[in-house]
Amino acid sequence: MLADLPESSTEADGSVVRVLSYNIRSMRDDVAALSRVIRACAPDVVCVQEAPRFFRWRKAAARLARESELVYVTGGGTASGPMILASLRAHVERAEDVLLPRRRGLHQRGLATAVLRFGRARLGVVSCHLSIDADERYAQGRLLLERVRGLGVPHAVVAGDLNDRPDGRTFGLLAGELQDGWAVRPWGREHTTRLGDPLQRIDAVFATGGVEVLGCGVPMGLRGVAESDLRAATDHLPVLAALRVPVGQAG
């Protein structure tokens, strides 16, 4: 059995926040299994990729939030896929969806962004799903970092499907400015591709300086997370991180 991550907590000088990143393939698979995985991870924030974004997408987002015992914050159709859900522990200060420049012939991409407060600790959150085209992906990575810097808070987390590996140019761009959660404090399983597919880490959780990474990785073997549910839920594996977010300015 995989050792548990630190539980969510709120103290005078900071808060422990559990962040889950999950590509859900537009909820085309087993939604009950998907919801069970999310609940077992006990996240405070879920950065979703490939949320439903067409016909009745708001109804689908509400269903996932309800069955996962979370609330909808922002994103989905309005961000072209990325979405943010949160527990009732989070106070939503503001949220904004951003559509990124699109190259002809490629999918529209966007960012779901929010500023959440846990006790006295404020955390910027960005959910992203970057392009399959290397040049467009790199340009999106630069815009993503600009958006993080523009959130106006000292601490932030970026989570999503990068469509890039740790040795890739865009992954390296993000890791050069942000903390790569798995590299800083590995926990659980590394690779995020579907079980049985070639091993790759293309989904990640990053944090700005000043945020303490307490553990990050795929929660395979975590109590309550069944391998059968991971196989049935979607074609990606989730990434779970526990972060200690301090109050006030970054060091």
PDB file of C-alpha atoms in Angstrom:
ATOM      1  CA  MET A   1       0.000   0.000   0.000  1.00  0.00           C
ATOM      2  CA  LEU A   2       1.295   3.422  -0.965  1.00  0.00           C
ATOM      3  CA  ALA A   3       2.047   5.730   1.947  1.00  0.00           C
ATOM      4  CA  ASP A   4      -0.436   8.568   2.299  1.00  0.00           C
ATOM      5  CA  LEU A   5       0.472  12.130   1.449  1.00  0.00           C
ATOM      6  CA  PRO A   6       0.099  14.745   4.188  1.00  0.00           C
ATOM      7  CA  GLU A   7      -3.531  15.600   4.774  1.00  0.00           C
ATOM      8  CA  SER A   8      -5.013  19.007   4.087  1.00  0.00           C
ATOM      9  CA  SER A   9      -4.545  21.409   6.969  1.00  0.00           C
ATOM     10  CA  THR A  10      -4.725  25.082   7.839  1.00  0.00           C
ATOM     11  CA  GLU A  11      -2.338  26.769  10.252  1.00  0.00           C
ATOM     12  CA  ALA A  12      -1.552  30.356  11.167  1.00  0.00           C
ATOM     13  CA  ASP A  13       1.498  30.528   8.892  1.00  0.00           C
ATOM     14  CA  GLY A  14       0.296  28.463   5.948  1.00  0.00           C
ATOM     15  CA  SER A  15      -1.879  25.666   4.570  1.00  0.00           C
ATOM     16  CA  VAL A  16      -1.307  22.193   3.159  1.00  0.00           C
ATOM     17  CA  VAL A  17      -3.212  21.943  -0.128  1.00  0.00           C
ATOM     18  CA  ARG A  18      -3.712  18.732  -2.116  1.00  0.00           C
ATOM     19  CA  VAL A  19      -3.752  19.320  -5.886  1.00  0.00           C
ATOM     20  CA  LEU A  20      -4.826  16.710  -8.441  1.00  0.00           C
ATOM     21  CA  SER A  21      -4.180  16.965 -12.194  1.00  0.00           C
ATOM     22  CA  TYR A  22      -6.316  14.705 -14.376  1.00  0.00           C
ATOM     23  CA  ASN A  23      -6.980  14.391 -18.122  1.00  0.00           C
ATOM     24  CA  ILE A  24     -10.517  12.959 -18.194  1.00  0.00           C
ATOM     25  CA  ARG A  25     -10.987  12.488 -21.964  1.00  0.00           C
ATOM     26  CA  SER A  26     -14.268  14.433 -22.050  1.00  0.00           C
ATOM     27  CA  MET A  27     -15.881  11.974 -19.616  1.00  0.00           C
ATOM     28  CA  ARG A  28     -16.252   9.451 -22.435  1.00  0.00           C
ATOM     29  CA  ASP A  29     -15.255   6.553 -20.188  1.00  0.00           C
ATOM     30  CA  ASP A  30     -16.518   5.284 -16.801  1.00  0.00           C
ATOM     31  CA  VAL A  31     -17.562   8.416 -14.903  1.00  0.00           C
ATOM     32  CA  ALA A  32     -18.331   6.467 -11.724  1.00  0.00           C
ATOM     33  CA  ALA A  33     -14.770   5.082 -11.714  1.00  0.00           C
ATOM     34  CA  LEU A  34     -13.396   8.559 -12.451  1.00  0.00           C
ATOM     35  CA  SER A  35     -15.300  10.035  -9.517  1.00  0.00           C
ATOM     36  CA  ARG A  36     -14.137   7.267  -7.187  1.00  0.00           C
ATOM     37  CA  VAL A  37     -10.489   7.962  -8.064  1.00  0.00           C
ATOM     38  CA  ILE A  38     -10.924  11.683  -7.470  1.00  0.00           C
ATOM     39  CA  ARG A  39     -12.692  11.194  -4.118  1.00  0.00           C
ATOM     40  CA  ALA A  40     -10.045   8.727  -2.925  1.00  0.00           C
ATOM     41  CA  CYS A  41      -7.320  11.324  -3.612  1.00  0.00           C
ATOM     42  CA  ALA A  42      -9.117  13.797  -1.307  1.00  0.00           C
ATOM     43  CA  PRO A  43      -8.023  16.844  -3.316  1.00  0.00           C
ATOM     44  CA  ASP A  44      -8.593  20.474  -2.402  1.00  0.00           C
ATOM     45  CA  VAL A  45      -8.108  21.457  -6.059  1.00  0.00           C
ATOM     46  CA  VAL A  46      -8.536  19.441  -9.253  1.00  0.00           C
ATOM     47  CA  CYS A  47      -6.978  20.743 -12.459  1.00  0.00           C
ATOM     48  CA  VAL A  48      -8.908  18.951 -15.190  1.00  0.00           C
ATOM     49  CA  GLN A  49      -7.903  18.607 -18.822  1.00  0.00           C
ATOM     50  CA  GLU A  50     -10.201  17.557 -21.666  1.00  0.00           C
ATOM     51  CA  ALA A  51     -13.312  18.503 -19.749  1.00  0.00           C
ATOM     52  CA  PRO A  52     -16.465  18.342 -21.887  1.00  0.00           C
ATOM     53  CA  ARG A  53     -16.646  21.532 -23.953  1.00  0.00           C
ATOM     54  CA  PHE A  54     -19.465  21.159 -26.444  1.00  0.00           C
ATOM     55  CA  PHE A  55     -23.166  20.233 -26.145  1.00  0.00           C
ATOM     56  CA  ARG A  56     -24.399  20.529 -22.514  1.00  0.00           C
ATOM     57  CA  TRP A  57     -20.856  20.741 -21.175  1.00  0.00           C
ATOM     58  CA  ARG A  58     -21.984  22.683 -18.095  1.00  0.00           C
ATOM     59  CA  LYS A  59     -24.307  19.847 -17.117  1.00  0.00           C
ATOM     60  CA  ALA A  60     -21.440  17.352 -17.459  1.00  0.00           C
ATOM     61  CA  ALA A  61     -19.113  19.570 -15.386  1.00  0.00           C
ATOM     62  CA  ALA A  62     -21.768  19.874 -12.682  1.00  0.00           C
ATOM     63  CA  ARG A  63     -22.203  16.094 -12.653  1.00  0.00           C
ATOM     64  CA  LEU A  64     -18.492  15.453 -12.225  1.00  0.00           C
ATOM     65  CA  ALA A  65     -18.243  18.027  -9.448  1.00  0.00           C
ATOM     66  CA  ARG A  66     -21.247  16.582  -7.645  1.00  0.00           C
ATOM     67  CA  GLU A  67     -20.132  12.950  -7.918  1.00  0.00           C
ATOM     68  CA  SER A  68     -16.582  13.891  -6.858  1.00  0.00           C
ATOM     69  CA  GLU A  69     -17.917  15.880  -3.855  1.00  0.00           C
ATOM     70  CA  LEU A  70     -16.389  19.102  -5.185  1.00  0.00           C
ATOM     71  CA  VAL A  71     -17.622  22.367  -6.665  1.00  0.00           C
ATOM     72  CA  TYR A  72     -17.082  23.867 -10.102  1.00  0.00           C
ATOM     73  CA  VAL A  73     -14.776  26.910 -10.128  1.00  0.00           C
ATOM     74  CA  THR A  74     -14.107  27.764 -13.777  1.00  0.00           C
ATOM     75  CA  GLY A  75     -13.208  26.424 -17.213  1.00  0.00           C
ATOM     76  CA  GLY A  76     -14.520  23.639 -19.401  1.00  0.00           C
ATOM     77  CA  GLY A  77     -16.079  24.912 -22.609  1.00  0.00           C
ATOM     78  CA  THR A  78     -15.034  28.494 -21.889  1.00  0.00           C
ATOM     79  CA  ALA A  79     -11.353  27.474 -21.671  1.00  0.00           C
ATOM     80  CA  SER A  80     -11.518  24.894 -24.465  1.00  0.00           C
ATOM     81  CA  GLY A  81     -10.969  21.947 -22.122  1.00  0.00           C
ATOM     82  CA  PRO A  82      -9.035  22.894 -18.974  1.00  0.00           C
ATOM     83  CA  MET A  83     -11.229  23.197 -15.881  1.00  0.00           C
ATOM     84  CA  ILE A  84     -10.786  23.762 -12.147  1.00  0.00           C
ATOM     85  CA  LEU A  85     -12.805  22.070  -9.406  1.00  0.00           C
ATOM     86  CA  ALA A  86     -12.275  22.652  -5.684  1.00  0.00           C
ATOM     87  CA  SER A  87     -13.430  21.478  -2.292  1.00  0.00           C
ATOM     88  CA  LEU A  88     -15.577  23.641  -0.053  1.00  0.00           C
ATOM     89  CA  ARG A  89     -12.397  24.397   1.872  1.00  0.00           C
ATOM     90  CA  ALA A  90     -11.316  26.786  -0.899  1.00  0.00           C
ATOM     91  CA  HIS A  91     -12.506  30.385  -0.986  1.00  0.00           C
ATOM     92  CA  VAL A  92     -12.587  31.560  -4.607  1.00  0.00           C
ATOM     93  CA  GLU A  93     -11.243  35.100  -4.858  1.00  0.00           C
ATOM     94  CA  ARG A  94     -11.447  35.274  -8.639  1.00  0.00           C
ATOM     95  CA  ALA A  95     -11.371  33.119 -11.765  1.00  0.00           C
ATOM     96  CA  GLU A  96     -10.661  33.713 -15.436  1.00  0.00           C
ATOM     97  CA  ASP A  97     -10.573  31.588 -18.568  1.00  0.00           C
ATOM     98  CA  VAL A  98      -8.036  32.378 -21.298  1.00  0.00           C
ATOM     99  CA  LEU A  99      -8.051  31.224 -24.921  1.00  0.00           C
ATOM    100  CA  LEU A 100      -4.556  30.935 -26.393  1.00  0.00           C
ATOM    101  CA  PRO A 101      -3.591  31.915 -29.943  1.00  0.00           C
ATOM    102  CA  ARG A 102      -4.352  29.055 -32.322  1.00  0.00           C
ATOM    103  CA  ARG A 103      -2.520  27.915 -35.417  1.00  0.00           C
ATOM    104  CA  ARG A 104      -4.622  26.920 -38.404  1.00  0.00           C
ATOM    105  CA  GLY A 105      -5.374  23.223 -38.468  1.00  0.00           C
ATOM    106  CA  LEU A 106      -4.703  22.695 -34.743  1.00  0.00           C
ATOM    107  CA  HIS A 107      -7.116  22.496 -31.813  1.00  0.00           C
ATOM    108  CA  GLN A 108      -8.022  25.581 -29.834  1.00  0.00           C
ATOM    109  CA  ARG A 109      -6.223  25.556 -26.482  1.00  0.00           C
ATOM    110  CA  GLY A 110      -6.842  27.560 -23.339  1.00  0.00           C
ATOM    111  CA  LEU A 111      -6.093  28.010 -19.658  1.00  0.00           C
ATOM    112  CA  ALA A 112      -8.415  27.844 -16.674  1.00  0.00           C
ATOM    113  CA  THR A 113      -7.081  30.137 -13.948  1.00  0.00           C
ATOM    114  CA  ALA A 114      -8.164  31.056 -10.437  1.00  0.00           C
ATOM    115  CA  VAL A 115      -6.919  32.560  -7.200  1.00  0.00           C
ATOM    116  CA  LEU A 116      -8.028  30.493  -4.208  1.00  0.00           C
ATOM    117  CA  ARG A 117      -7.594  31.128  -0.511  1.00  0.00           C
ATOM    118  CA  PHE A 118      -7.065  28.442   2.127  1.00  0.00           C
ATOM    119  CA  GLY A 119      -7.132  30.092   5.510  1.00  0.00           C
ATOM    120  CA  ARG A 120      -4.749  33.027   5.098  1.00  0.00           C
ATOM    121  CA  ALA A 121      -2.730  31.374   2.309  1.00  0.00           C
ATOM    122  CA  ARG A 122      -3.516  32.497  -1.245  1.00  0.00           C
ATOM    123  CA  LEU A 123      -2.769  30.204  -4.186  1.00  0.00           C
ATOM    124  CA  GLY A 124      -2.924  30.960  -7.890  1.00  0.00           C
ATOM    125  CA  VAL A 125      -4.032  27.935  -9.920  1.00  0.00           C
ATOM    126  CA  VAL A 126      -3.618  27.287 -13.655  1.00  0.00           C
ATOM    127  CA  SER A 127      -4.944  24.191 -15.416  1.00  0.00           C
ATOM    128  CA  CYS A 128      -3.457  23.652 -18.872  1.00  0.00           C
ATOM    129  CA  HIS A 129      -3.421  21.251 -21.814  1.00  0.00           C
ATOM    130  CA  LEU A 130      -0.698  22.183 -24.270  1.00  0.00           C
ATOM    131  CA  SER A 131      -0.455  21.577 -28.010  1.00  0.00           C
ATOM    132  CA  ILE A 132       0.756  18.431 -29.740  1.00  0.00           C
ATOM    133  CA  ASP A 133       2.760  20.692 -32.100  1.00  0.00           C
ATOM    134  CA  ALA A 134       6.217  21.404 -30.658  1.00  0.00           C
ATOM    135  CA  ASP A 135       6.504  25.025 -31.771  1.00  0.00           C
ATOM    136  CA  GLU A 136       2.982  25.970 -30.764  1.00  0.00           C
ATOM    137  CA  ARG A 137       3.472  24.142 -27.447  1.00  0.00           C
ATOM    138  CA  TYR A 138       6.602  26.144 -26.662  1.00  0.00           C
ATOM    139  CA  ALA A 139       4.819  29.415 -27.431  1.00  0.00           C
ATOM    140  CA  GLN A 140       1.981  28.332 -25.165  1.00  0.00           C
ATOM    141  CA  GLY A 141       4.463  27.512 -22.413  1.00  0.00           C
ATOM    142  CA  ARG A 142       5.804  31.061 -22.553  1.00  0.00           C
ATOM    143  CA  LEU A 143       2.292  32.503 -22.406  1.00  0.00           C
ATOM    144  CA  LEU A 144       1.471  30.204 -19.493  1.00  0.00           C
ATOM    145  CA  LEU A 145       4.431  31.539 -17.481  1.00  0.00           C
ATOM    146  CA  GLU A 146       3.365  35.093 -18.276  1.00  0.00           C
ATOM    147  CA  ARG A 147      -0.107  34.271 -16.970  1.00  0.00           C
ATOM    148  CA  VAL A 148       1.342  32.825 -13.747  1.00  0.00           C
ATOM    149  CA  ARG A 149       3.395  35.974 -13.195  1.00  0.00           C
ATOM    150  CA  GLY A 150       0.296  38.062 -13.868  1.00  0.00           C
ATOM    151  CA  LEU A 151      -1.898  36.364 -11.258  1.00  0.00           C
ATOM    152  CA  GLY A 152      -0.761  38.873  -8.660  1.00  0.00           C
ATOM    153  CA  VAL A 153      -0.092  36.345  -5.894  1.00  0.00           C
ATOM    154  CA  PRO A 154       3.290  35.168  -4.562  1.00  0.00           C
ATOM    155  CA  HIS A 155       2.440  31.461  -4.755  1.00  0.00           C
ATOM    156  CA  ALA A 156       0.935  29.465  -7.600  1.00  0.00           C
ATOM    157  CA  VAL A 157       0.527  25.968  -8.979  1.00  0.00           C
ATOM    158  CA  VAL A 158       0.412  24.906 -12.635  1.00  0.00           C
ATOM    159  CA  ALA A 159      -0.988  21.474 -13.422  1.00  0.00           C
ATOM    160  CA  GLY A 160      -1.844  19.740 -16.623  1.00  0.00           C
ATOM    161  CA  ASP A 161      -1.186  17.615 -19.657  1.00  0.00           C
ATOM    162  CA  LEU A 162       1.914  19.068 -21.304  1.00  0.00           C
ATOM    163  CA  ASN A 163       2.086  16.699 -24.281  1.00  0.00           C
ATOM    164  CA  ASP A 164       5.833  16.870 -23.583  1.00  0.00           C
ATOM    165  CA  ARG A 165       8.333  14.821 -21.605  1.00  0.00           C
ATOM    166  CA  PRO A 166      10.847  16.059 -19.005  1.00  0.00           C
ATOM    167  CA  ASP A 167      13.606  16.159 -21.641  1.00  0.00           C
ATOM    168  CA  GLY A 168      11.429  18.244 -23.967  1.00  0.00           C
ATOM    169  CA  ARG A 169      11.880  21.931 -24.693  1.00  0.00           C
ATOM    170  CA  THR A 170       8.551  23.108 -23.252  1.00  0.00           C
ATOM    171  CA  PHE A 171       8.737  20.900 -20.165  1.00  0.00           C
ATOM    172  CA  GLY A 172      12.239  22.266 -19.604  1.00  0.00           C
ATOM    173  CA  LEU A 173      10.989  25.834 -20.035  1.00  0.00           C
ATOM    174  CA  LEU A 174       8.446  25.361 -17.255  1.00  0.00           C
ATOM    175  CA  ALA A 175      10.838  23.431 -15.012  1.00  0.00           C
ATOM    176  CA  GLY A 176      13.403  26.208 -15.416  1.00  0.00           C
ATOM    177  CA  GLU A 177      11.113  28.727 -13.744  1.00  0.00           C
ATOM    178  CA  LEU A 178       8.872  26.508 -11.587  1.00  0.00           C
ATOM    179  CA  GLN A 179       9.400  23.528  -9.288  1.00  0.00           C
ATOM    180  CA  ASP A 180       8.603  20.203 -10.987  1.00  0.00           C
ATOM    181  CA  GLY A 181       6.760  18.375  -8.201  1.00  0.00           C
ATOM    182  CA  TRP A 182       7.924  14.864  -9.114  1.00  0.00           C
ATOM    183  CA  ALA A 183      11.559  15.957  -9.463  1.00  0.00           C
ATOM    184  CA  VAL A 184      11.503  17.767  -6.101  1.00  0.00           C
ATOM    185  CA  ARG A 185       9.700  15.160  -3.959  1.00  0.00           C
ATOM    186  CA  PRO A 186       8.780  11.975  -5.868  1.00  0.00           C
ATOM    187  CA  TRP A 187       5.947   9.899  -4.441  1.00  0.00           C
ATOM    188  CA  GLY A 188       3.908   7.109  -5.979  1.00  0.00           C
ATOM    189  CA  ARG A 189       4.330   6.244  -9.640  1.00  0.00           C
ATOM    190  CA  GLU A 190       6.175   8.456 -12.128  1.00  0.00           C
ATOM    191  CA  HIS A 191       4.655   7.728 -15.526  1.00  0.00           C
ATOM    192  CA  THR A 192       1.244   9.147 -16.424  1.00  0.00           C
ATOM    193  CA  THR A 193       0.395   7.372 -19.661  1.00  0.00           C
ATOM    194  CA  ARG A 194      -2.338   4.737 -19.671  1.00  0.00           C
ATOM    195  CA  LEU A 195      -1.401   1.411 -18.136  1.00  0.00           C
ATOM    196  CA  GLY A 196       0.102  -0.795 -20.829  1.00  0.00           C
ATOM    197  CA  ASP A 197       1.100   2.148 -23.068  1.00  0.00           C
ATOM    198  CA  PRO A 198       4.742   3.228 -23.492  1.00  0.00           C
ATOM    199  CA  LEU A 199       6.012   4.753 -20.255  1.00  0.00           C
ATOM    200  CA  GLN A 200       5.982   8.547 -20.390  1.00  0.00           C
ATOM    201  CA  ARG A 201       5.562  11.403 -17.926  1.00  0.00           C
ATOM    202  CA  ILE A 202       3.578  13.974 -19.869  1.00  0.00           C
ATOM    203  CA  ASP A 203       1.318  15.211 -17.041  1.00  0.00           C
ATOM    204  CA  ALA A 204       2.810  17.235 -14.197  1.00  0.00           C
ATOM    205  CA  VAL A 205       2.249  19.545 -11.251  1.00  0.00           C
ATOM    206  CA  PHE A 206       4.537  22.571 -10.945  1.00  0.00           C
ATOM    207  CA  ALA A 207       4.769  25.115  -8.128  1.00  0.00           C
ATOM    208  CA  THR A 208       6.353  28.519  -7.762  1.00  0.00           C
ATOM    209  CA  GLY A 209       9.233  29.164  -5.398  1.00  0.00           C
ATOM    210  CA  GLY A 210       8.282  29.413  -1.742  1.00  0.00           C
ATOM    211  CA  VAL A 211       5.759  26.582  -2.027  1.00  0.00           C
ATOM    212  CA  GLU A 212       7.021  23.436  -0.284  1.00  0.00           C
ATOM    213  CA  VAL A 213       6.392  20.243  -2.264  1.00  0.00           C
ATOM    214  CA  LEU A 214       5.580  17.496   0.259  1.00  0.00           C
ATOM    215  CA  GLY A 215       5.090  14.777  -2.352  1.00  0.00           C
ATOM    216  CA  CYS A 216       3.969  14.397  -5.966  1.00  0.00           C
ATOM    217  CA  GLY A 217       3.192  11.524  -8.299  1.00  0.00           C
ATOM    218  CA  VAL A 218       0.608   9.090  -9.637  1.00  0.00           C
ATOM    219  CA  PRO A 219      -1.467   7.755  -6.705  1.00  0.00           C
ATOM    220  CA  MET A 220      -1.397   4.134  -7.822  1.00  0.00           C
ATOM    221  CA  GLY A 221      -1.667   2.010  -4.692  1.00  0.00           C
ATOM    222  CA  LEU A 222      -3.094   4.817  -2.590  1.00  0.00           C
ATOM    223  CA  ARG A 223      -5.794   3.591  -0.236  1.00  0.00           C
ATOM    224  CA  GLY A 224      -9.116   3.672  -2.087  1.00  0.00           C
ATOM    225  CA  VAL A 225      -7.591   4.035  -5.573  1.00  0.00           C
ATOM    226  CA  ALA A 226      -8.257   0.765  -7.424  1.00  0.00           C
ATOM    227  CA  GLU A 227      -6.211  -0.144 -10.488  1.00  0.00           C
ATOM    228  CA  SER A 228      -9.433  -1.231 -12.180  1.00  0.00           C
ATOM    229  CA  ASP A 229     -10.834   2.276 -11.679  1.00  0.00           C
ATOM    230  CA  LEU A 230      -7.674   3.874 -13.060  1.00  0.00           C
ATOM    231  CA  ARG A 231      -7.998   1.702 -16.174  1.00  0.00           C
ATOM    232  CA  ALA A 232     -11.702   2.428 -16.590  1.00  0.00           C
ATOM    233  CA  ALA A 233     -11.765   6.153 -15.810  1.00  0.00           C
ATOM    234  CA  THR A 234      -9.797   7.657 -18.721  1.00  0.00           C
ATOM    235  CA  ASP A 235      -6.673   7.178 -20.853  1.00  0.00           C
ATOM    236  CA  HIS A 236      -4.332   9.143 -18.551  1.00  0.00           C
ATOM    237  CA  LEU A 237      -3.226   8.545 -14.986  1.00  0.00           C
ATOM    238  CA  PRO A 238      -3.741  11.353 -12.468  1.00  0.00           C
ATOM    239  CA  VAL A 239      -0.982  13.251 -10.677  1.00  0.00           C
ATOM    240  CA  LEU A 240      -1.519  14.101  -7.002  1.00  0.00           C
ATOM    241  CA  ALA A 241       0.597  16.597  -5.072  1.00  0.00           C
ATOM    242  CA  ALA A 242       0.601  17.862  -1.511  1.00  0.00           C
ATOM    243  CA  LEU A 243       1.895  21.423  -1.249  1.00  0.00           C
ATOM    244  CA  ARG A 244       2.512  23.597   1.773  1.00  0.00           C
ATOM    245  CA  VAL A 245       1.549  27.140   0.808  1.00  0.00           C
ATOM    246  CA  PRO A 246       2.872  29.813   3.191  1.00  0.00           C
ATOM    247  CA  VAL A 247       1.129  33.022   4.098  1.00  0.00           C
ATOM    248  CA  GLY A 248       2.488  36.224   2.576  1.00  0.00           C
ATOM    249  CA  GLN A 249       5.409  36.822   0.280  1.00  0.00           C
ATOM    250  CA  ALA A 250       7.662  34.152  -1.226  1.00  0.00           C
ATOM    251  CA  GLY A 251      11.177  33.867   0.063  1.00  0.00           C
TER     252      GLY A 251
END
